[in-house]
Tab-separated table of C-alpha atoms in Angstrom:
chain	number	residue	atom	x	y	z
Q	120	MET	CA	0.000	0.000	0.000
Q	121	SER	CA	2.765	2.438	0.910
Q	122	ALA	CA	4.580	1.736	-2.381
Q	123	ALA	CA	1.444	2.410	-4.429
Q	124	VAL	CA	0.760	5.677	-2.620
Q	125	LEU	CA	4.417	6.692	-2.985
Q	126	ALA	CA	4.215	6.078	-6.744
Q	127	LEU	CA	1.090	8.239	-6.846
Q	128	VAL	CA	2.866	11.037	-4.981
Q	129	LEU	CA	5.852	10.890	-7.351
Q	130	ALA	CA	3.511	11.150	-10.354
Q	131	LEU	CA	1.787	14.152	-8.799
Q	132	ALA	CA	5.125	15.791	-8.017
Q	133	THR	CA	6.152	15.379	-11.657
Q	134	LEU	CA	2.907	16.865	-12.958
Q	135	THR	CA	3.019	19.795	-10.547
Q	136	ALA	CA	6.631	20.494	-11.513
Q	137	HIS	CA	5.540	20.492	-15.161
Q	138	THR	CA	2.810	23.015	-14.322
Q	139	GLY	CA	5.437	25.239	-12.709
Q	140	ILE	CA	7.803	24.975	-15.677
Q	141	ASN	CA	5.035	25.767	-18.162
Q	142	ALA	CA	3.808	28.702	-16.080
Q	143	GLY	CA	7.231	30.088	-15.274
Q	144	ARG	CA	9.206	29.505	-18.468
Q	145	TRP	CA	7.104	28.641	-21.494
Q	146	LEU	CA	3.828	30.536	-21.122
Q	147	ARG	CA	3.893	33.621	-23.311
Q	148	ARG	CA	2.877	36.877	-21.650
Q	149	PRO	CA	1.942	39.708	-24.042
Q	150	ALA	CA	2.722	43.204	-22.820
Q	151	GLY	CA	-0.279	44.828	-21.228
Q	152	GLY	CA	0.921	48.394	-21.679
Q	153	PRO	CA	1.052	50.798	-24.628
Q	154	VAL	CA	2.060	49.181	-27.909
Q	155	GLU	CA	1.178	50.018	-31.501
Q	156	VAL	CA	0.767	47.992	-34.684
Q	157	THR	CA	0.708	49.585	-38.102
Q	158	GLU	CA	-0.796	46.700	-40.056
Q	159	PRO	CA	-4.547	46.692	-40.771
Q	160	VAL	CA	-6.476	44.522	-38.297
Q	161	ALA	CA	-10.047	43.223	-38.447
Q	162	VAL	CA	-11.832	42.351	-35.199
Q	163	LEU	CA	-14.634	39.859	-35.807
Q	164	LEU	CA	-17.498	39.541	-33.312
Q	165	PRO	CA	-20.139	36.786	-33.748
Q	166	LEU	CA	-23.355	37.365	-31.777
Q	167	ARG	CA	-26.420	35.278	-31.061
Q	168	ASP	CA	-28.872	36.510	-28.429
Q	169	GLU	CA	-26.236	38.578	-26.621
Q	170	ALA	CA	-28.229	41.767	-25.956
Q	171	ALA	CA	-27.955	41.424	-22.180
Q	172	ARG	CA	-24.153	41.255	-22.024
Q	173	LEU	CA	-22.867	42.715	-25.285
Q	174	THR	CA	-22.371	46.358	-24.291
Q	175	PRO	CA	-19.144	46.041	-22.225
Q	176	CYS	CA	-17.513	43.955	-24.949
Q	177	LEU	CA	-18.401	46.321	-27.780
Q	178	ARG	CA	-17.398	49.405	-25.808
Q	179	SER	CA	-14.021	47.832	-25.086
Q	180	LEU	CA	-13.536	47.188	-28.797
Q	181	LEU	CA	-14.388	50.769	-29.673
Q	182	ALA	CA	-11.881	51.946	-27.036
Q	183	GLN	CA	-8.938	50.036	-28.523
Q	184	GLN	CA	-5.705	52.004	-28.853
Q	185	GLY	CA	-2.530	51.382	-30.783
Q	186	VAL	CA	-4.356	50.019	-33.858
Q	187	PRO	CA	-4.899	52.980	-36.180
Q	188	ARG	CA	-6.102	50.721	-39.021
Q	189	LEU	CA	-8.702	48.835	-36.992
Q	190	ARG	CA	-11.998	47.660	-38.412
Q	191	ILE	CA	-14.724	45.855	-36.436
Q	192	VAL	CA	-17.172	43.494	-38.141
Q	193	VAL	CA	-20.161	42.308	-36.106
Q	194	LEU	CA	-22.502	39.486	-37.167
Q	195	ASP	CA	-25.996	39.115	-35.750
Q	196	ASP	CA	-26.407	35.353	-36.070
Q	197	GLY	CA	-30.161	34.875	-36.011
Q	198	SER	CA	-30.756	36.546	-32.666
Q	199	THR	CA	-34.266	36.572	-31.238
Q	200	ASP	CA	-33.559	39.463	-28.852
Q	201	GLU	CA	-32.410	43.056	-29.377
Q	202	THR	CA	-28.790	42.194	-30.145
Q	203	ALA	CA	-28.673	44.188	-33.390
Q	204	ASP	CA	-30.303	47.216	-31.743
Q	205	VAL	CA	-27.700	47.173	-28.970
Q	206	VAL	CA	-24.930	47.144	-31.571
Q	207	ARG	CA	-26.441	50.152	-33.323
Q	208	ASP	CA	-26.950	52.034	-30.070
Q	209	VAL	CA	-23.411	51.441	-28.783
Q	210	ALA	CA	-21.549	51.841	-32.075
Q	211	GLY	CA	-23.574	54.805	-33.280
Q	212	ASP	CA	-22.130	56.103	-36.533
Q	213	ASP	CA	-18.569	54.908	-35.838
Q	214	PRO	CA	-17.159	54.250	-39.340
Q	215	ARG	CA	-14.970	51.423	-38.048
Q	216	VAL	CA	-17.986	49.201	-37.313
Q	217	THR	CA	-19.900	47.093	-39.822
Q	218	LEU	CA	-23.004	45.185	-38.708
Q	219	LEU	CA	-23.965	42.114	-40.735
Q	220	THR	CA	-27.065	39.933	-40.628
Q	221	GLY	CA	-26.136	36.264	-40.646
Q	222	VAL	CA	-27.785	33.538	-42.658
Q	223	THR	CA	-28.906	30.138	-41.422
Q	224	PRO	CA	-26.090	27.573	-41.387
Q	225	PRO	CA	-26.332	25.205	-44.364
Q	226	PRO	CA	-26.270	21.418	-43.883
Q	227	GLY	CA	-22.936	20.275	-42.486
Q	228	TRP	CA	-22.238	23.504	-40.618
Q	229	LEU	CA	-22.564	24.301	-36.926
Q	230	GLY	CA	-23.576	27.796	-35.879
Q	231	LYS	CA	-20.324	29.203	-34.445
Q	232	PRO	CA	-18.022	28.102	-37.301
Q	233	HIS	CA	-20.505	29.398	-39.868
Q	234	ALA	CA	-20.779	32.774	-38.116
Q	235	CYS	CA	-16.978	33.110	-38.018
Q	236	HIS	CA	-16.772	32.035	-41.674
Q	237	GLN	CA	-19.199	34.786	-42.679
Q	238	LEU	CA	-17.261	37.352	-40.658
Q	239	ALA	CA	-13.912	36.419	-42.174
Q	240	GLY	CA	-15.419	36.610	-45.640
Q	241	ARG	CA	-16.599	40.181	-45.036
Q	242	ALA	CA	-13.486	41.447	-43.273
Q	243	ASP	CA	-11.513	44.238	-44.916
Q	244	PRO	CA	-9.485	42.551	-47.693
Q	245	ALA	CA	-6.485	44.650	-46.639
Q	246	ALA	CA	-6.514	43.241	-43.081
Q	247	THR	CA	-3.443	41.076	-42.469
Q	248	ALA	CA	-4.531	39.933	-38.993
Q	249	LEU	CA	-7.940	38.681	-37.873
Q	250	VAL	CA	-9.004	38.846	-34.223
Q	251	PHE	CA	-11.992	36.716	-33.210
Q	252	VAL	CA	-13.667	37.842	-29.978
Q	253	ASP	CA	-16.712	36.481	-28.147
Q	254	ALA	CA	-19.382	38.704	-26.644
Q	255	ASP	CA	-18.501	37.699	-23.083
Q	256	VAL	CA	-14.961	39.100	-23.397
Q	257	VAL	CA	-13.999	42.597	-22.257
Q	258	LEU	CA	-10.659	43.853	-23.573
Q	259	THR	CA	-8.214	46.286	-22.045
Q	260	PRO	CA	-7.344	49.335	-24.206
Q	261	TYR	CA	-4.194	47.855	-25.794
Q	262	ALA	CA	-5.369	44.235	-25.960
Q	263	VAL	CA	-5.682	43.945	-29.733
Q	264	ALA	CA	-2.396	45.724	-30.401
Q	265	ALA	CA	-0.590	43.606	-27.797
Q	266	ALA	CA	-2.065	40.349	-29.098
Q	267	VAL	CA	-1.134	41.081	-32.709
Q	268	THR	CA	2.355	42.144	-31.590
Q	269	GLU	CA	2.768	38.840	-29.718
Q	270	LEU	CA	1.507	36.890	-32.739
Q	271	ARG	CA	4.258	38.426	-34.857
Q	272	ALA	CA	6.917	38.087	-32.157
Q	273	ALA	CA	6.117	34.384	-31.767
Q	274	GLY	CA	6.334	33.811	-35.516
Q	275	ALA	CA	2.981	32.065	-35.215
Q	276	THR	CA	0.013	31.753	-37.533
Q	277	LEU	CA	-2.452	31.480	-34.652
Q	278	LEU	CA	-2.159	32.873	-31.133
Q	279	SER	CA	-4.598	32.142	-28.325
Q	280	PRO	CA	-4.185	34.718	-25.507
Q	281	TYR	CA	-6.370	33.108	-22.874
Q	282	PRO	CA	-8.473	35.707	-20.991
Q	283	ARG	CA	-8.747	35.948	-17.244
Q	284	ILE	CA	-11.835	33.935	-16.356
Q	285	VAL	CA	-14.161	35.867	-14.048
Q	286	VAL	CA	-15.661	33.617	-11.354
Q	287	ARG	CA	-18.502	34.620	-9.053
Q	288	THR	CA	-20.485	31.535	-8.071
Q	289	ALA	CA	-19.400	28.353	-6.321
Q	290	ALA	CA	-19.873	26.439	-9.580
Q	291	ASP	CA	-17.622	28.902	-11.401
Q	292	ARG	CA	-14.917	28.505	-8.797
Q	293	LEU	CA	-15.071	24.728	-8.936
Q	294	VAL	CA	-15.074	24.241	-12.702
Q	295	GLN	CA	-13.743	27.236	-14.614
Q	296	PRO	CA	-10.133	27.185	-13.325
Q	297	LEU	CA	-9.780	23.661	-14.714
Q	298	LEU	CA	-9.516	25.102	-18.228
Q	299	GLN	CA	-6.123	26.690	-17.668
Q	300	TRP	CA	-5.008	24.059	-15.168
Q	301	LEU	CA	-5.499	21.214	-17.638
Q	302	TRP	CA	-3.334	22.642	-20.393
Q	303	LEU	CA	-0.691	24.018	-18.053
Q	304	THR	CA	-0.407	20.643	-16.324
Q	305	PHE	CA	-0.655	18.198	-19.203
Q	306	LEU	CA	0.337	20.105	-22.348
Q	307	PRO	CA	4.040	20.728	-23.087
Q	308	LEU	CA	3.748	24.319	-24.283
Q	309	ARG	CA	7.159	24.688	-25.923
Q	310	ALA	CA	6.814	21.333	-27.696
Q	311	MET	CA	3.332	22.334	-28.845
Q	312	GLU	CA	4.739	25.463	-30.502
Q	313	ARG	CA	7.579	23.588	-32.184
Q	314	SER	CA	5.864	20.348	-33.135
Q	315	PRO	CA	3.995	20.077	-36.455
Q	316	ARG	CA	1.688	17.400	-34.996
Q	317	PRO	CA	-1.966	18.555	-35.231
Q	318	SER	CA	-2.848	16.411	-32.213
Q	319	LEU	CA	-0.612	18.603	-30.064
Q	320	ALA	CA	-2.777	21.704	-30.120
Q	321	ALA	CA	-4.861	23.905	-27.851
Q	322	ALA	CA	-6.728	27.179	-28.289
Q	323	GLY	CA	-9.560	29.194	-26.782
Q	324	GLY	CA	-12.098	30.741	-29.102
Q	325	GLN	CA	-13.027	33.588	-26.754
Q	326	PHE	CA	-10.033	35.629	-27.966
Q	327	LEU	CA	-8.143	34.289	-30.969
Q	328	VAL	CA	-5.647	36.043	-33.231
Q	329	VAL	CA	-4.667	34.661	-36.625
Q	330	ASP	CA	-2.519	35.712	-39.518
Q	331	ARG	CA	-4.897	36.302	-42.442
Q	332	ALA	CA	-2.807	34.475	-45.039
Q	333	GLY	CA	-2.246	31.507	-42.739
Q	334	TYR	CA	-5.946	31.375	-41.882
Q	335	ASP	CA	-6.844	31.204	-45.571
Q	336	ARG	CA	-4.135	28.609	-46.214
Q	337	ALA	CA	-5.598	26.408	-43.466
Q	338	GLY	CA	-9.046	26.629	-45.042
Q	339	GLY	CA	-10.438	29.030	-42.454
Q	340	HIS	CA	-13.553	28.034	-40.568
Q	341	ALA	CA	-14.737	26.062	-43.589
Q	342	ALA	CA	-12.133	23.485	-42.540
Q	343	VAL	CA	-13.896	23.079	-39.167
Q	344	ALA	CA	-17.488	23.562	-40.296
Q	345	ASP	CA	-18.945	20.670	-38.303
Q	346	LYS	CA	-16.677	20.837	-35.243
Q	347	VAL	CA	-18.049	21.599	-31.788
Q	348	LEU	CA	-14.583	22.671	-30.594
Q	349	GLU	CA	-13.950	24.847	-33.606
Q	350	ASP	CA	-11.147	26.762	-31.855
Q	351	ILE	CA	-8.977	23.699	-31.192
Q	352	GLU	CA	-9.820	22.219	-34.587
Q	353	LEU	CA	-8.820	25.494	-36.282
Q	354	ALA	CA	-5.474	25.310	-34.476
Q	355	ARG	CA	-5.044	21.767	-35.789
Q	356	ALA	CA	-5.969	22.874	-39.305
Q	357	VAL	CA	-3.306	25.588	-39.080
Q	358	LYS	CA	-0.727	22.976	-38.139
Q	359	ARG	CA	-1.800	20.665	-40.958
Q	360	SER	CA	-1.252	23.517	-43.404
Q	361	GLY	CA	2.284	24.107	-42.131
Q	362	GLY	CA	1.571	26.943	-39.698
Q	363	ARG	CA	2.548	27.368	-36.063
Q	364	ILE	CA	0.339	27.992	-33.050
Q	365	ALA	CA	1.008	29.469	-29.618
Q	366	LEU	CA	-0.788	29.914	-26.300
Q	367	ALA	CA	-0.405	32.988	-24.118
Q	368	ASP	CA	-1.573	34.281	-20.778
Q	369	GLY	CA	-4.049	36.951	-21.781
Q	370	SER	CA	-5.146	37.838	-18.258
Q	371	ARG	CA	-3.674	41.344	-18.588
Q	372	LEU	CA	-5.452	41.843	-21.908
Q	373	ALA	CA	-8.945	40.471	-21.433
Q	374	ALA	CA	-11.485	39.207	-18.915
Q	375	CYS	CA	-14.266	36.755	-19.660
Q	376	ARG	CA	-17.391	35.836	-17.726
Q	377	MET	CA	-18.355	32.715	-19.668
Q	378	TYR	CA	-21.562	31.642	-17.937
Q	379	GLU	CA	-24.066	33.470	-15.768
Q	380	ASP	CA	-25.310	30.534	-13.696
Q	381	TRP	CA	-24.950	26.803	-13.069
Q	382	PRO	CA	-27.394	25.631	-15.807
Q	383	GLN	CA	-25.475	27.632	-18.417
Q	384	LEU	CA	-22.123	26.339	-17.178
Q	385	ARG	CA	-23.384	22.761	-16.996
Q	386	ASP	CA	-24.849	22.851	-20.494
Q	387	GLY	CA	-21.861	24.713	-21.945
Q	388	TYR	CA	-19.427	22.030	-20.824
Q	389	THR	CA	-21.836	19.206	-21.605
Q	390	LYS	CA	-22.129	20.219	-25.252
Q	391	SER	CA	-18.389	19.965	-25.896
Q	392	LEU	CA	-16.630	17.641	-23.454
Q	393	TRP	CA	-17.329	14.591	-25.596
Q	394	ALA	CA	-15.456	16.284	-28.439
Q	395	SER	CA	-12.479	16.992	-26.166
Q	396	PHE	CA	-11.874	13.317	-25.429
Q	397	GLY	CA	-13.100	11.617	-28.585
Q	398	HIS	CA	-13.891	7.929	-28.084
Q	399	PRO	CA	-15.764	7.133	-24.869
Q	400	ALA	CA	-13.060	4.634	-23.872
Q	401	ALA	CA	-10.432	7.375	-24.032
Q	402	ALA	CA	-12.624	9.624	-21.901
Q	403	ALA	CA	-13.100	6.848	-19.344
Q	404	VAL	CA	-9.342	6.310	-19.072
Q	405	VAL	CA	-8.577	10.018	-18.708
Q	406	VAL	CA	-11.296	10.633	-16.127
Q	407	ALA	CA	-10.251	7.550	-14.159
Q	408	LEU	CA	-6.637	8.739	-14.086
Q	409	LEU	CA	-7.662	12.221	-12.969
Q	410	LEU	CA	-9.794	10.788	-10.184
Q	411	LEU	CA	-6.984	8.474	-9.109
Q	412	LEU	CA	-4.409	11.249	-9.079
Q	413	TYR	CA	-6.383	14.128	-7.599
Q	414	THR	CA	-9.420	12.734	-5.775
Q	415	ALA	CA	-8.099	9.507	-4.296
Q	416	PRO	CA	-5.287	11.006	-2.119
Q	417	PRO	CA	-7.479	12.835	0.437
Q	418	LEU	CA	-9.780	9.810	0.675
Q	419	VAL	CA	-6.825	7.500	1.204
Q	420	ALA	CA	-5.388	9.881	3.817
Q	421	VAL	CA	-8.592	9.782	5.862
Q	422	ALA	CA	-8.938	6.001	5.521
Q	423	ALA	CA	-5.297	5.477	6.520
Q	424	LEU	CA	-5.700	7.626	9.623
Q	425	VAL	CA	-8.751	5.638	10.673
Q	426	ALA	CA	-6.873	2.390	10.026
Q	427	GLY	CA	-3.872	3.531	12.061
Q	428	ALA	CA	-1.427	3.804	9.131
Q	429	PRO	CA	0.253	7.193	9.682
Q	430	VAL	CA	2.926	6.729	7.002
Q	431	VAL	CA	0.354	6.057	4.306
Q	432	ALA	CA	-1.758	8.940	5.611
Q	433	ALA	CA	1.217	11.304	5.427
Q	434	LEU	CA	2.084	10.227	1.873
Q	435	ALA	CA	-1.523	10.585	0.715
Q	436	THR	CA	-1.771	14.021	2.323
Q	437	ALA	CA	1.394	15.037	0.481
Q	438	GLY	CA	-0.252	13.905	-2.757
Q	439	TYR	CA	-3.340	15.983	-2.030
Q	440	LEU	CA	-1.210	19.044	-1.275
Q	441	LEU	CA	0.747	18.572	-4.509
Q	442	GLY	CA	-2.534	18.663	-6.424
Q	443	VAL	CA	-3.523	21.826	-4.592
Q	444	ALA	CA	-0.115	23.337	-5.393
Q	445	GLY	CA	-0.670	22.686	-9.096
Q	446	ARG	CA	-3.962	24.563	-8.989
Q	447	VAL	CA	-2.304	27.468	-7.147
Q	448	LEU	CA	0.493	27.664	-9.743
Q	449	SER	CA	-2.047	27.638	-12.570
Q	450	ALA	CA	-4.203	30.328	-10.951
Q	451	ARG	CA	-1.301	32.659	-10.260
Q	452	ALA	CA	0.010	32.249	-13.798
Q	453	THR	CA	-3.314	33.134	-15.420
Q	454	GLY	CA	-4.784	35.797	-13.161
Q	455	GLY	CA	-7.142	33.380	-11.437
Q	456	ARG	CA	-8.225	32.966	-7.848
Q	457	ALA	CA	-5.967	30.614	-5.879
Q	458	TRP	CA	-7.270	30.573	-2.298
Q	459	PRO	CA	-9.224	28.922	-0.877
Q	460	ASP	CA	-10.519	27.507	-4.161
Q	461	ALA	CA	-7.508	25.284	-4.798
Q	462	LEU	CA	-8.262	23.325	-1.621
Q	463	ALA	CA	-11.397	21.974	-3.322
Q	464	HIS	CA	-9.456	20.631	-6.304
Q	465	PRO	CA	-10.525	17.002	-5.689
Q	466	VAL	CA	-14.169	18.107	-5.814
Q	467	SER	CA	-13.492	20.012	-9.040
Q	468	VAL	CA	-12.173	16.846	-10.660
Q	469	VAL	CA	-15.255	14.901	-9.555
Q	470	VAL	CA	-17.529	17.549	-11.111
Q	471	LEU	CA	-15.494	17.407	-14.326
Q	472	GLY	CA	-15.936	13.646	-14.414
Q	473	TRP	CA	-19.697	13.991	-13.948
Q	474	LEU	CA	-19.948	16.619	-16.699
Q	475	THR	CA	-17.992	14.345	-19.034
Q	476	LEU	CA	-20.335	11.431	-18.314
Q	477	ARG	CA	-23.340	13.691	-18.905
Q	478	SER	CA	-21.874	14.903	-22.189
Q	479	TYR	CA	-21.537	11.380	-23.603
Q	480	HIS	CA	-24.919	10.355	-22.223
Q	481	LEU	CA	-26.785	13.218	-23.906
Q	482	ARG	CA	-24.820	12.903	-27.135
Q	483	LYS	CA	-25.720	9.220	-27.383
Q	484	ARG	CA	-29.358	10.251	-27.153
Q	485	ARG	CA	-28.893	13.125	-29.632
Q	486	ARG	CA	-30.035	15.670	-27.057
Q	487	LEU	CA	-27.078	18.061	-27.171
Q	488	SER	CA	-27.878	21.621	-28.202
Q	489	TRP	CA	-26.651	25.170	-27.676
Q	490	ARG	CA	-28.445	28.440	-28.220
Q	491	GLY	CA	-31.387	26.563	-29.701
Q	492	ARG	CA	-29.325	24.638	-32.264
Q	493	PRO	CA	-28.306	20.963	-32.218
Q	494	VAL	CA	-24.557	20.400	-31.892
Q	495	SER	CA	-24.274	16.674	-32.594
């Protein structure tokens, strides 16, 4: 028993050390201060029923500095609320803003990829960089200029500067930090940038910057027309076309409040987790390993104390604390909240496992949807 727990602790120590290396050495950090780009840039904003939360995002886009040749293209993707009216009210007669009315996705297309495809097709032909932004993202004044500057500095075709995730509810605090923690812990960032393997890719669609020529070479969003995780699949398409991708800490550039309540968060993860893992057997293996590594140690520690095995209890407690340390490293590297949230990391992993199971269950029954549209 002691040997098995020791092996578990050594595995956790290795993973936590990898989190620290990624966060401290390999995670790109765009400058948050004044910077200017001279190339023409198109910001592309897809919207569907976003009237209630659109205003802060659009105002932050209109307030961008350091991008004198900025154009903003907004697509109202079949909204049933006052989304288009909010755009007109906030943008006024600003000549930089173009509002489009989207068309229904044709067979074989999901809503988000089709909206982004329409936006890219109507962007200023002179724009050499495209910046995709979601309506729940609020940018700092130099965010676009800094992101484009980092894209060029990295020599990348696609850059994903991950926003700071705003958490307010208990559900937020349990689940949302896992996004950054997962790729900081398990993804070798420097190898991802250097490797041409499409399988070694990550990206977040909330704030995504791409070189226009490389985007077209990869096939744009037409290459990911039927993909639920269109952001990651676009990164893979870029790699397949010979381009490079990079991740960055965008916490100084943007903040994102992804979901307003637990039902939204639950359904948002449910619609896409099956696509993250692929085959159900692969998902089962991954979830089982996560539970073994991060949820088992505190349970073993308690059981060992009750059974009068202090050595095993001490080792298991060390494993639990190593998992907590990984969450703290991830939070501090990405502008997240570390304490006391990291102490509940085992519970977070259990919730992730349940959401994954729910995702496969509903997909099997063809009951997955988002914003009123089926996604599988």
